[in-house]
PDB file of C-alpha atoms and ligand atoms in Angstrom:
ATOM      1  CA  MET X1083       0.000   0.000   0.000  1.00 58.00           C
ATOM      2  CA  THR X1084       1.268   3.418  -0.912  1.00 69.00           C
ATOM      3  CA  VAL X1085       0.677   6.306   1.424  1.00 81.00           C
ATOM      4  CA  LEU X1086       1.780   9.732   0.315  1.00 85.00           C
ATOM      5  CA  ARG X1087       2.966  11.834   3.176  1.00 90.00           C
ATOM      6  CA  PHE X1088       4.109  15.449   3.305  1.00 92.00           C
ATOM      7  CA  ASN X1089       6.138  16.969   6.097  1.00 90.00           C
ATOM      8  CA  THR X1090       5.000  20.485   5.291  1.00 90.00           C
ATOM      9  CA  ALA X1091       2.070  21.793   3.285  1.00 90.00           C
ATOM     10  CA  PRO X1092       2.858  21.447  -0.417  1.00 93.00           C
ATOM     11  CA  GLU X1093       2.349  24.285  -2.883  1.00 94.00           C
ATOM     12  CA  PRO X1094      -1.003  24.517  -4.671  1.00 96.00           C
ATOM     13  CA  GLY X1095      -0.637  23.310  -8.226  1.00 97.00           C
ATOM     14  CA  LEU X1096       1.248  20.219  -7.194  1.00 96.00           C
ATOM     15  CA  VAL X1097       0.074  17.158  -9.087  1.00 96.00           C
ATOM     16  CA  VAL X1098       0.415  13.742  -7.574  1.00 94.00           C
ATOM     17  CA  VAL X1099      -0.538  10.418  -9.060  1.00 93.00           C
ATOM     18  CA  HIS X1100      -1.972   7.910  -6.669  1.00 89.00           C
ATOM     19  CA  ARG X1101      -2.734   4.430  -7.956  1.00 86.00           C
ATOM     20  CA  GLY X1102      -2.894   5.746 -11.489  1.00 90.00           C
ATOM     21  CA  GLN X1103      -5.244   8.596 -10.638  1.00 93.00           C
ATOM     22  CA  GLN X1104      -4.210  12.215 -10.832  1.00 96.00           C
ATOM     23  CA  TYR X1105      -4.783  14.698  -8.010  1.00 96.00           C
ATOM     24  CA  GLU X1106      -4.036  18.389  -8.316  1.00 97.00           C
ATOM     25  CA  LEU X1107      -3.624  20.435  -5.159  1.00 97.00           C
ATOM     26  CA  ILE X1108      -6.032  23.384  -5.142  1.00 97.00           C
ATOM     27  CA  THR X1109      -5.590  24.840  -1.668  1.00 97.00           C
ATOM     28  CA  SER X1110      -3.879  24.083   1.597  1.00 95.00           C
ATOM     29  CA  GLN X1111      -5.418  25.542   4.716  1.00 94.00           C
ATOM     30  CA  PRO X1112      -4.277  25.506   8.326  1.00 93.00           C
ATOM     31  CA  HIS X1113      -6.592  23.539  10.532  1.00 91.00           C
ATOM     32  CA  ARG X1114      -6.777  22.681  14.189  1.00 93.00           C
ATOM     33  CA  ARG X1115      -7.749  19.255  15.332  1.00 90.00           C
ATOM     34  CA  ARG X1116     -10.196  18.636  18.142  1.00 94.00           C
ATOM     35  CA  ASP X1117      -7.336  17.999  20.510  1.00 96.00           C
ATOM     36  CA  GLY X1118      -5.773  21.331  19.539  1.00 95.00           C
ATOM     37  CA  THR X1119      -3.020  19.953  17.342  1.00 91.00           C
ATOM     38  CA  PRO X1120      -2.402  22.245  14.390  1.00 90.00           C
ATOM     39  CA  THR X1121      -2.524  20.503  11.047  1.00 90.00           C
ATOM     40  CA  VAL X1122      -3.226  21.278   7.416  1.00 93.00           C
ATOM     41  CA  VAL X1123      -6.213  20.453   5.256  1.00 95.00           C
ATOM     42  CA  LEU X1124      -5.373  19.892   1.622  1.00 96.00           C
ATOM     43  CA  SER X1125      -8.020  20.195  -1.097  1.00 97.00           C
ATOM     44  CA  TRP X1126      -7.321  18.201  -4.225  1.00 97.00           C
ATOM     45  CA  GLN X1127      -9.121  18.138  -7.511  1.00 97.00           C
ATOM     46  CA  SER X1128      -9.408  14.859  -9.310  1.00 97.00           C
ATOM     47  CA  ARG X1129     -11.674  13.177 -11.805  1.00 97.00           C
ATOM     48  CA  CYS X1130     -14.137  10.474 -10.979  1.00 95.00           C
ATOM     49  CA  ALA X1131     -12.868   7.022 -11.904  1.00 92.00           C
ATOM     50  CA  THR X1132     -16.411   6.129 -12.947  1.00 93.00           C
ATOM     51  CA  CYS X1133     -17.835   9.138 -14.824  1.00 96.00           C
ATOM     52  CA  GLY X1134     -14.841  11.445 -15.277  1.00 95.00           C
ATOM     53  CA  GLU X1135     -16.511  14.383 -13.516  1.00 96.00           C
ATOM     54  CA  PRO X1136     -14.140  16.640 -11.593  1.00 97.00           C
ATOM     55  CA  PHE X1137     -14.553  16.538  -7.834  1.00 96.00           C
ATOM     56  CA  ILE X1138     -12.751  17.837  -4.773  1.00 96.00           C
ATOM     57  CA  VAL X1139     -11.316  15.619  -2.098  1.00 95.00           C
ATOM     58  CA  THR X1140      -9.846  16.929   1.138  1.00 95.00           C
ATOM     59  CA  THR X1141      -7.092  15.179   3.020  1.00 94.00           C
ATOM     60  CA  GLY X1142      -4.569  15.831   5.713  1.00 92.00           C
ATOM     61  CA  LEU X1143      -0.853  15.867   5.081  1.00 92.00           C
ATOM     62  CA  SER X1144      -0.944  12.191   4.291  1.00 90.00           C
ATOM     63  CA  LEU X1145      -2.991  10.741   1.477  1.00 89.00           C
ATOM     64  CA  LYS X1146      -4.149   7.329   2.456  1.00 85.00           C
ATOM     65  CA  ASP X1147      -6.530   5.988  -0.143  1.00 85.00           C
ATOM     66  CA  PRO X1148      -8.124   9.305  -1.149  1.00 91.00           C
ATOM     67  CA  ASN X1149     -11.466   9.188  -2.954  1.00 92.00           C
ATOM     68  CA  ARG X1150     -11.237   7.979  -6.502  1.00 93.00           C
ATOM     69  CA  ARG X1151     -14.815   8.879  -7.345  1.00 94.00           C
ATOM     70  CA  CYS X1152     -17.153  11.851  -7.238  1.00 94.00           C
ATOM     71  CA  PRO X1153     -19.722  11.927  -4.393  1.00 91.00           C
ATOM     72  CA  ARG X1154     -22.294  10.348  -6.702  1.00 92.00           C
ATOM     73  CA  HIS X1155     -20.159   7.309  -7.364  1.00 92.00           C
ATOM     74  CA  HIS X1156     -18.365   7.248  -4.065  1.00 87.00           C
ATOM     75  CA  ARG X1157     -20.315   4.238  -2.872  1.00 76.00           C
ATOM     76  CA  PRO X1158     -20.278   1.532  -5.456  1.00 62.00           C
ATOM     77  CA  GLY X1159     -23.371  -0.614  -5.444  1.00 61.00           C
ATOM     78  CA  LEU X1160     -25.595   2.179  -4.176  1.00 57.00           C
ATOM     79  CA  PRO X1161     -28.050   3.144  -6.915  1.00 57.00           C
ATOM     80  CA  ALA X1162     -28.284   6.905  -7.427  1.00 55.00           C
ATOM     81  CA  ASN X1163     -32.090   6.901  -7.154  1.00 57.00           C
ATOM     82  CA  SER X1164     -32.292   5.216  -3.770  1.00 49.00           C
ATOM     83  CA  LYS X1165     -30.813   8.133  -1.861  1.00 51.00           C
ATOM     84  CA  ARG X1166     -33.718   8.360   0.586  1.00 53.00           C
ATOM     85  CA  LYS X1167     -33.496   4.711   1.483  1.00 51.00           C
ATOM     86  CA  ALA X1168     -29.791   5.035   2.069  1.00 49.00           C
ATOM     87  CA  TYR X1169     -30.414   7.365   4.967  1.00 51.00           C
ATOM     88  CA  ARG X1170     -32.587   4.854   6.753  1.00 52.00           C
ATOM     89  CA  ARG X1171     -30.831   3.182   9.574  1.00 56.00           C
ATOM     90  CA  GLY X1172     -31.791  -0.217  10.749  1.00 57.00           C
ATOM     91  CA  GLY X1173     -32.525  -0.762  14.387  1.00 56.00           C
ATOM     92  CA  VAL X1174     -31.841   1.351  17.433  1.00 57.00           C
ATOM     93  CA  HIS X1175     -28.527   1.007  19.145  1.00 57.00           C
ATOM     94  CA  GLY X1176     -28.021   1.292  22.844  1.00 56.00           C
TER      95      GLY X1176
HETATM   96 ZN1   ZN A1292     -18.749   9.912 -10.851  1.00 66.83          ZN
END
């Protein structure tokens, strides 16, 4: 498994290829985690592996299996017209 990791925020415009898919860095923004640790949020533009539509994926300084698909195709096997059913949750926990 390949994990891309940056020590410092890379410059916007950087293009990386992850598992044959291209990601272009759009912005890098400082961010603070819930525990107060400063980090960076990187926004990448890529193209959906299914339909080719451009989409944005945000990651931290390490890219571990970033999205390869647009939000519409993010979940394979989930038909686009069953959105309402997808929000149903089975059972009550607790
Ligand atoms: Zn798509």
